[in-house]
């Protein structure tokens, strides 16, 4: 949430330079407030677990958020009851005439497939194209991030020689970015994927800004400079035991699986993992929701026009904030 300060307070300039929301009394008194509307496109087979993890992070913000749940129609989910899908999820047709303040597109366990081999790829591309005009800010997670970067920027994914699996340190690249404001210079993030993107590919796209990265993981948090798109290549939403559950699942099936790196104390899978990424995960989602809250238009039918105006000028949001 922003802080309200007296008109003309000298600290305002410094706070704005550090990208901290500070509203003068006159501006604060004119703010119009409503709940935010977000939509979750859940591509994970474990839908209940994933929705719980993401909602847990979103709940850490003091801002009221209404959440709708979307599923793809061109893929049949087998790991969740049909009753749950019918009761809580709708397909794209239900939402395509609406506007949203925010959207989350999850990952999916399909990194080893070519994008066009995924049975719902065409539908996902249609949803991403729709979000470009109808969603003020979209966050893409893990495979969802790889998919979004490929569809929107033709940045290819590369297959890794072995699964990137564990909790890895990430270096903060921009101390005063709104999304990572308050982050330590090094933060941890869980990763569980077979594919990655080359940092060199991002150099061809100056509109994309790397906010944190790791020597082993590559870019971890990427955002367009207007925050219309945010790409998180790892799994900040994972709970303490999620990687352990993945490890034991494959171990008991007799599948080749390495212990997740930097995760089990003493590298012993019998030991309870230490939750070393929770605070930064909460902070990222809190910062994001706060950003959307401050910048999205009050009238939701204005969202497409506001997006178009901001996309035409990559510095538009900063200009709007500093006005």
GROMACS .gro file of C-alpha atoms in nm:
model
  323
    1UNK     CA    1   0.000   0.000   0.000
    2UNK     CA    2   0.121   0.357  -0.056
    3UNK     CA    3   0.198   0.598   0.222
    4UNK     CA    4   0.017   0.931   0.239
    5UNK     CA    5   0.242   1.232   0.301
    6UNK     CA    6   0.188   1.606   0.347
    7UNK     CA    7   0.181   1.811   0.027
    8UNK     CA    8   0.529   1.927  -0.074
    9UNK     CA    9   0.722   1.704   0.169
   10UNK     CA   10   1.091   1.701   0.053
   11UNK     CA   11   1.114   1.323   0.107
   12UNK     CA   12   0.876   1.271  -0.185
   13UNK     CA   13   1.151   1.309  -0.448
   14UNK     CA   14   1.377   1.055  -0.278
   15UNK     CA   15   1.092   0.808  -0.229
   16UNK     CA   16   0.997   0.835  -0.595
   17UNK     CA   17   1.359   0.783  -0.702
   18UNK     CA   18   1.354   0.461  -0.498
   19UNK     CA   19   1.022   0.366  -0.661
   20UNK     CA   20   0.821   0.378  -0.339
   21UNK     CA   21   0.455   0.474  -0.362
   22UNK     CA   22   0.397   0.801  -0.176
   23UNK     CA   23   0.079   0.997  -0.238
   24UNK     CA   24   0.031   1.357  -0.134
   25UNK     CA   25  -0.281   1.432   0.066
   26UNK     CA   26  -0.477   1.587  -0.223
   27UNK     CA   27  -0.410   1.292  -0.455
   28UNK     CA   28  -0.489   1.038  -0.182
   29UNK     CA   29  -0.822   1.203  -0.109
   30UNK     CA   30  -0.925   1.164  -0.473
   31UNK     CA   31  -0.844   0.793  -0.504
   32UNK     CA   32  -1.131   0.567  -0.605
   33UNK     CA   33  -1.106   0.220  -0.452
   34UNK     CA   34  -1.254  -0.113  -0.559
   35UNK     CA   35  -1.158  -0.480  -0.523
   36UNK     CA   36  -0.918  -0.609  -0.786
   37UNK     CA   37  -1.027  -0.884  -1.023
   38UNK     CA   38  -0.770  -1.152  -1.105
   39UNK     CA   39  -0.794  -1.473  -1.305
   40UNK     CA   40  -0.588  -1.790  -1.260
   41UNK     CA   41  -0.525  -2.012  -1.563
   42UNK     CA   42  -0.427  -2.335  -1.389
   43UNK     CA   43  -0.242  -2.571  -1.623
   44UNK     CA   44  -0.102  -2.794  -1.350
   45UNK     CA   45  -0.246  -3.144  -1.309
   46UNK     CA   46  -0.250  -3.098  -0.930
   47UNK     CA   47  -0.502  -2.817  -0.951
   48UNK     CA   48  -0.613  -2.806  -0.588
   49UNK     CA   49  -0.257  -2.796  -0.455
   50UNK     CA   50  -0.151  -2.530  -0.708
   51UNK     CA   51  -0.452  -2.304  -0.651
   52UNK     CA   52  -0.395  -2.328  -0.275
   53UNK     CA   53  -0.027  -2.234  -0.308
   54UNK     CA   54  -0.098  -1.931  -0.526
   55UNK     CA   55  -0.394  -1.809  -0.324
   56UNK     CA   56  -0.181  -1.835  -0.010
   57UNK     CA   57   0.068  -1.589  -0.162
   58UNK     CA   58  -0.201  -1.355  -0.291
   59UNK     CA   59  -0.365  -1.346   0.051
   60UNK     CA   60  -0.057  -1.182   0.203
   61UNK     CA   61  -0.156  -0.852   0.045
   62UNK     CA   62  -0.400  -0.633   0.241
   63UNK     CA   63  -0.577  -0.550  -0.085
   64UNK     CA   64  -0.905  -0.729  -0.162
   65UNK     CA   65  -0.877  -0.948  -0.471
   66UNK     CA   66  -1.157  -1.144  -0.637
   67UNK     CA   67  -1.026  -1.450  -0.820
   68UNK     CA   68  -1.177  -1.645  -1.109
   69UNK     CA   69  -1.043  -1.985  -1.221
   70UNK     CA   70  -0.984  -2.083  -1.582
   71UNK     CA   71  -0.896  -2.418  -1.738
   72UNK     CA   72  -0.826  -2.514  -2.097
   73UNK     CA   73  -1.099  -2.694  -2.288
   74UNK     CA   74  -0.866  -2.888  -2.519
   75UNK     CA   75  -0.709  -3.102  -2.248
   76UNK     CA   76  -0.878  -3.340  -2.005
   77UNK     CA   77  -0.748  -3.319  -1.649
   78UNK     CA   78  -0.717  -3.659  -1.483
   79UNK     CA   79  -0.564  -3.563  -1.147
   80UNK     CA   80  -0.863  -3.370  -1.015
   81UNK     CA   81  -1.229  -3.458  -0.981
   82UNK     CA   82  -1.470  -3.344  -1.249
   83UNK     CA   83  -1.692  -3.208  -0.973
   84UNK     CA   84  -1.413  -2.970  -0.868
   85UNK     CA   85  -1.363  -2.850  -1.225
   86UNK     CA   86  -1.733  -2.804  -1.288
   87UNK     CA   87  -1.788  -2.621  -0.960
   88UNK     CA   88  -1.490  -2.384  -0.964
   89UNK     CA   89  -1.342  -2.366  -1.316
   90UNK     CA   90  -1.467  -2.231  -1.648
   91UNK     CA   91  -1.314  -2.232  -1.995
   92UNK     CA   92  -1.197  -1.932  -2.195
   93UNK     CA   93  -1.535  -1.872  -2.360
   94UNK     CA   94  -1.675  -1.766  -2.021
   95UNK     CA   95  -1.411  -1.495  -1.975
   96UNK     CA   96  -1.315  -1.363  -2.318
   97UNK     CA   97  -1.558  -1.068  -2.304
   98UNK     CA   98  -1.429  -0.950  -1.965
   99UNK     CA   99  -1.136  -0.736  -1.854
  100UNK     CA  100  -0.910  -0.821  -1.561
  101UNK     CA  101  -0.661  -0.637  -1.345
  102UNK     CA  102  -0.429  -0.934  -1.317
  103UNK     CA  103  -0.376  -1.288  -1.442
  104UNK     CA  104  -0.154  -1.581  -1.346
  105UNK     CA  105  -0.065  -1.854  -1.596
  106UNK     CA  106   0.089  -2.152  -1.419
  107UNK     CA  107   0.349  -2.397  -1.535
  108UNK     CA  108   0.278  -2.747  -1.664
  109UNK     CA  109   0.484  -3.070  -1.672
  110UNK     CA  110   0.540  -3.054  -2.049
  111UNK     CA  111   0.883  -2.887  -2.079
  112UNK     CA  112   1.029  -3.185  -2.267
  113UNK     CA  113   0.770  -3.148  -2.545
  114UNK     CA  114   0.790  -2.901  -2.831
  115UNK     CA  115   0.541  -2.621  -2.777
  116UNK     CA  116   0.328  -2.714  -3.077
  117UNK     CA  117   0.309  -3.075  -2.955
  118UNK     CA  118   0.119  -2.970  -2.642
  119UNK     CA  119  -0.246  -3.053  -2.709
  120UNK     CA  120  -0.374  -2.718  -2.581
  121UNK     CA  121  -0.102  -2.500  -2.739
  122UNK     CA  122  -0.328  -2.321  -2.986
  123UNK     CA  123  -0.581  -2.249  -2.714
  124UNK     CA  124  -0.309  -2.119  -2.481
  125UNK     CA  125  -0.182  -1.886  -2.755
  126UNK     CA  126  -0.534  -1.752  -2.802
  127UNK     CA  127  -0.562  -1.687  -2.428
  128UNK     CA  128  -0.222  -1.512  -2.419
  129UNK     CA  129  -0.322  -1.294  -2.715
  130UNK     CA  130  -0.647  -1.206  -2.537
  131UNK     CA  131  -0.460  -1.116  -2.218
  132UNK     CA  132  -0.244  -0.869  -2.408
  133UNK     CA  133  -0.548  -0.646  -2.455
  134UNK     CA  134  -0.777  -0.741  -2.167
  135UNK     CA  135  -0.549  -0.799  -1.864
  136UNK     CA  136  -0.358  -0.512  -1.707
  137UNK     CA  137  -0.071  -0.733  -1.583
  138UNK     CA  138  -0.003  -1.107  -1.632
  139UNK     CA  139   0.240  -1.324  -1.438
  140UNK     CA  140   0.371  -1.638  -1.613
  141UNK     CA  141   0.519  -1.920  -1.401
  142UNK     CA  142   0.785  -2.181  -1.495
  143UNK     CA  143   0.674  -2.352  -1.821
  144UNK     CA  144   0.411  -2.081  -1.853
  145UNK     CA  145   0.698  -1.829  -1.860
  146UNK     CA  146   0.882  -2.025  -2.128
  147UNK     CA  147   0.562  -2.052  -2.330
  148UNK     CA  148   0.485  -1.681  -2.301
  149UNK     CA  149   0.837  -1.577  -2.401
  150UNK     CA  150   0.825  -1.805  -2.704
  151UNK     CA  151   0.479  -1.702  -2.821
  152UNK     CA  152   0.525  -1.327  -2.770
  153UNK     CA  153   0.896  -1.284  -2.845
  154UNK     CA  154   1.008  -1.604  -3.021
  155UNK     CA  155   1.264  -1.663  -2.746
  156UNK     CA  156   1.329  -2.040  -2.764
  157UNK     CA  157   1.363  -2.275  -2.472
  158UNK     CA  158   1.663  -2.504  -2.454
  159UNK     CA  159   1.652  -2.853  -2.310
  160UNK     CA  160   1.879  -2.902  -2.012
  161UNK     CA  161   2.113  -3.203  -1.991
  162UNK     CA  162   1.952  -3.289  -1.658
  163UNK     CA  163   1.658  -3.160  -1.460
  164UNK     CA  164   1.715  -2.835  -1.274
  165UNK     CA  165   1.586  -2.945  -0.936
  166UNK     CA  166   1.631  -2.777  -0.602
  167UNK     CA  167   1.649  -2.438  -0.432
  168UNK     CA  168   1.896  -2.199  -0.592
  169UNK     CA  169   2.034  -1.855  -0.500
  170UNK     CA  170   1.935  -1.569  -0.728
  171UNK     CA  171   2.116  -1.237  -0.751
  172UNK     CA  172   1.908  -0.919  -0.739
  173UNK     CA  173   1.970  -0.713  -1.053
  174UNK     CA  174   1.767  -0.399  -0.979
  175UNK     CA  175   1.753  -0.280  -0.618
  176UNK     CA  176   1.481  -0.022  -0.677
  177UNK     CA  177   1.248  -0.204  -0.911
  178UNK     CA  178   0.886  -0.198  -0.789
  179UNK     CA  179   0.846  -0.575  -0.812
  180UNK     CA  180   1.158  -0.661  -0.616
  181UNK     CA  181   1.158  -0.360  -0.383
  182UNK     CA  182   1.262  -0.485  -0.040
  183UNK     CA  183   1.441  -0.796  -0.171
  184UNK     CA  184   1.777  -0.893  -0.025
  185UNK     CA  185   2.068  -0.884  -0.267
  186UNK     CA  186   2.049  -1.265  -0.282
  187UNK     CA  187   1.726  -1.459  -0.255
  188UNK     CA  188   1.639  -1.827  -0.294
  189UNK     CA  189   1.390  -1.974  -0.540
  190UNK     CA  190   1.279  -2.335  -0.600
  191UNK     CA  191   1.320  -2.470  -0.953
  192UNK     CA  192   1.193  -2.793  -1.101
  193UNK     CA  193   1.224  -2.798  -1.480
  194UNK     CA  194   1.389  -2.962  -1.777
  195UNK     CA  195   1.420  -2.649  -1.993
  196UNK     CA  196   1.553  -2.295  -1.969
  197UNK     CA  197   1.609  -1.979  -2.171
  198UNK     CA  198   1.944  -1.830  -2.268
  199UNK     CA  199   2.015  -1.492  -2.111
  200UNK     CA  200   2.173  -1.388  -2.442
  201UNK     CA  201   1.836  -1.423  -2.614
  202UNK     CA  202   1.695  -1.150  -2.390
  203UNK     CA  203   1.954  -0.900  -2.515
  204UNK     CA  204   1.761  -0.881  -2.841
  205UNK     CA  205   1.458  -0.751  -2.652
  206UNK     CA  206   1.532  -0.430  -2.459
  207UNK     CA  207   1.169  -0.417  -2.348
  208UNK     CA  208   1.241  -0.718  -2.123
  209UNK     CA  209   1.423  -0.646  -1.798
  210UNK     CA  210   1.593  -0.916  -1.588
  211UNK     CA  211   1.520  -0.847  -1.220
  212UNK     CA  212   1.702  -1.146  -1.068
  213UNK     CA  213   1.914  -1.430  -1.200
  214UNK     CA  214   2.133  -1.718  -1.089
  215UNK     CA  215   2.453  -1.875  -1.216
  216UNK     CA  216   2.287  -2.217  -1.234
  217UNK     CA  217   1.930  -2.113  -1.313
  218UNK     CA  218   1.977  -1.824  -1.553
  219UNK     CA  219   1.715  -1.546  -1.548
  220UNK     CA  220   1.470  -1.601  -1.261
  221UNK     CA  221   1.241  -1.296  -1.270
  222UNK     CA  222   1.189  -1.104  -1.595
  223UNK     CA  223   0.943  -0.824  -1.662
  224UNK     CA  224   0.850  -0.586  -1.936
  225UNK     CA  225   0.934  -0.232  -1.834
  226UNK     CA  226   0.566  -0.147  -1.803
  227UNK     CA  227   0.500  -0.464  -1.594
  228UNK     CA  228   0.231  -0.574  -1.837
  229UNK     CA  229   0.410  -0.912  -1.840
  230UNK     CA  230   0.608  -1.075  -1.561
  231UNK     CA  231   0.794  -1.403  -1.611
  232UNK     CA  232   0.905  -1.618  -1.316
  233UNK     CA  233   1.105  -1.921  -1.431
  234UNK     CA  234   1.097  -2.093  -1.093
  235UNK     CA  235   0.833  -2.184  -0.837
  236UNK     CA  236   0.806  -1.917  -0.570
  237UNK     CA  237   0.459  -2.057  -0.499
  238UNK     CA  238   0.597  -2.394  -0.383
  239UNK     CA  239   0.542  -2.486  -0.021
  240UNK     CA  240   0.807  -2.620   0.213
  241UNK     CA  241   0.750  -2.984   0.114
  242UNK     CA  242   0.663  -2.960  -0.257
  243UNK     CA  243   1.008  -3.055  -0.387
  244UNK     CA  244   1.025  -3.336  -0.130
  245UNK     CA  245   0.693  -3.471  -0.255
  246UNK     CA  246   0.822  -3.462  -0.614
  247UNK     CA  247   1.142  -3.640  -0.510
  248UNK     CA  248   0.971  -3.918  -0.313
  249UNK     CA  249   0.705  -3.963  -0.583
  250UNK     CA  250   0.966  -4.041  -0.848
  251UNK     CA  251   1.190  -4.233  -0.607
  252UNK     CA  252   0.908  -4.470  -0.511
  253UNK     CA  253   0.822  -4.522  -0.878
  254UNK     CA  254   1.179  -4.630  -0.944
  255UNK     CA  255   1.238  -4.337  -1.179
  256UNK     CA  256   1.583  -4.177  -1.210
  257UNK     CA  257   1.575  -3.880  -0.976
  258UNK     CA  258   1.846  -3.680  -0.800
  259UNK     CA  259   1.793  -3.526  -0.461
  260UNK     CA  260   1.694  -3.161  -0.495
  261UNK     CA  261   1.997  -2.936  -0.448
  262UNK     CA  262   2.034  -2.701  -0.151
  263UNK     CA  263   1.711  -2.831  -0.002
  264UNK     CA  264   1.733  -3.114   0.251
  265UNK     CA  265   1.946  -3.031   0.559
  266UNK     CA  266   2.272  -3.231   0.539
  267UNK     CA  267   2.143  -3.348   0.198
  268UNK     CA  268   1.942  -3.611   0.382
  269UNK     CA  269   1.590  -3.660   0.239
  270UNK     CA  270   1.472  -3.781   0.579
  271UNK     CA  271   1.526  -3.430   0.720
  272UNK     CA  272   1.257  -3.166   0.699
  273UNK     CA  273   1.346  -2.897   0.442
  274UNK     CA  274   1.405  -2.539   0.555
  275UNK     CA  275   1.163  -2.287   0.401
  276UNK     CA  276   1.423  -2.035   0.277
  277UNK     CA  277   1.221  -1.860   0.002
  278UNK     CA  278   0.890  -1.784   0.175
  279UNK     CA  279   0.950  -1.417   0.262
  280UNK     CA  280   1.066  -1.321  -0.088
  281UNK     CA  281   0.777  -1.511  -0.246
  282UNK     CA  282   0.532  -1.319  -0.029
  283UNK     CA  283   0.707  -0.992  -0.108
  284UNK     CA  284   0.697  -1.043  -0.486
  285UNK     CA  285   0.325  -1.110  -0.489
  286UNK     CA  286   0.255  -0.828  -0.245
  287UNK     CA  287   0.456  -0.583  -0.455
  288UNK     CA  288   0.286  -0.699  -0.774
  289UNK     CA  289  -0.067  -0.672  -0.637
  290UNK     CA  290   0.015  -0.331  -0.490
  291UNK     CA  291   0.149  -0.215  -0.826
  292UNK     CA  292  -0.162  -0.330  -1.009
  293UNK     CA  293  -0.382  -0.170  -0.745
  294UNK     CA  294  -0.213   0.167  -0.784
  295UNK     CA  295  -0.203   0.167  -1.164
  296UNK     CA  296  -0.506  -0.014  -1.302
  297UNK     CA  297  -0.797   0.213  -1.399
  298UNK     CA  298  -1.097   0.230  -1.170
  299UNK     CA  299  -1.339   0.168  -1.458
  300UNK     CA  300  -1.261  -0.183  -1.580
  301UNK     CA  301  -1.391  -0.111  -1.929
  302UNK     CA  302  -1.098   0.131  -1.964
  303UNK     CA  303  -0.838  -0.143  -1.916
  304UNK     CA  304  -0.784  -0.215  -2.291
  305UNK     CA  305  -0.733   0.156  -2.368
  306UNK     CA  306  -0.500   0.199  -2.070
  307UNK     CA  307  -0.294  -0.102  -2.179
  308UNK     CA  308  -0.268   0.033  -2.535
  309UNK     CA  309  -0.152   0.372  -2.410
  310UNK     CA  310   0.109   0.222  -2.178
  311UNK     CA  311   0.236  -0.024  -2.436
  312UNK     CA  312   0.286   0.262  -2.681
  313UNK     CA  313   0.526   0.419  -2.433
  314UNK     CA  314   0.735   0.178  -2.226
  315UNK     CA  315   0.803   0.458  -1.980
  316UNK     CA  316   0.436   0.538  -1.944
  317UNK     CA  317   0.386   0.384  -1.602
  318UNK     CA  318   0.683   0.563  -1.451
  319UNK     CA  319   0.565   0.890  -1.603
  320UNK     CA  320   0.216   0.832  -1.465
  321UNK     CA  321   0.352   0.754  -1.119
  322UNK     CA  322   0.580   1.060  -1.108
  323UNK     CA  323   0.319   1.302  -1.239
   0.00000   0.00000   0.00000
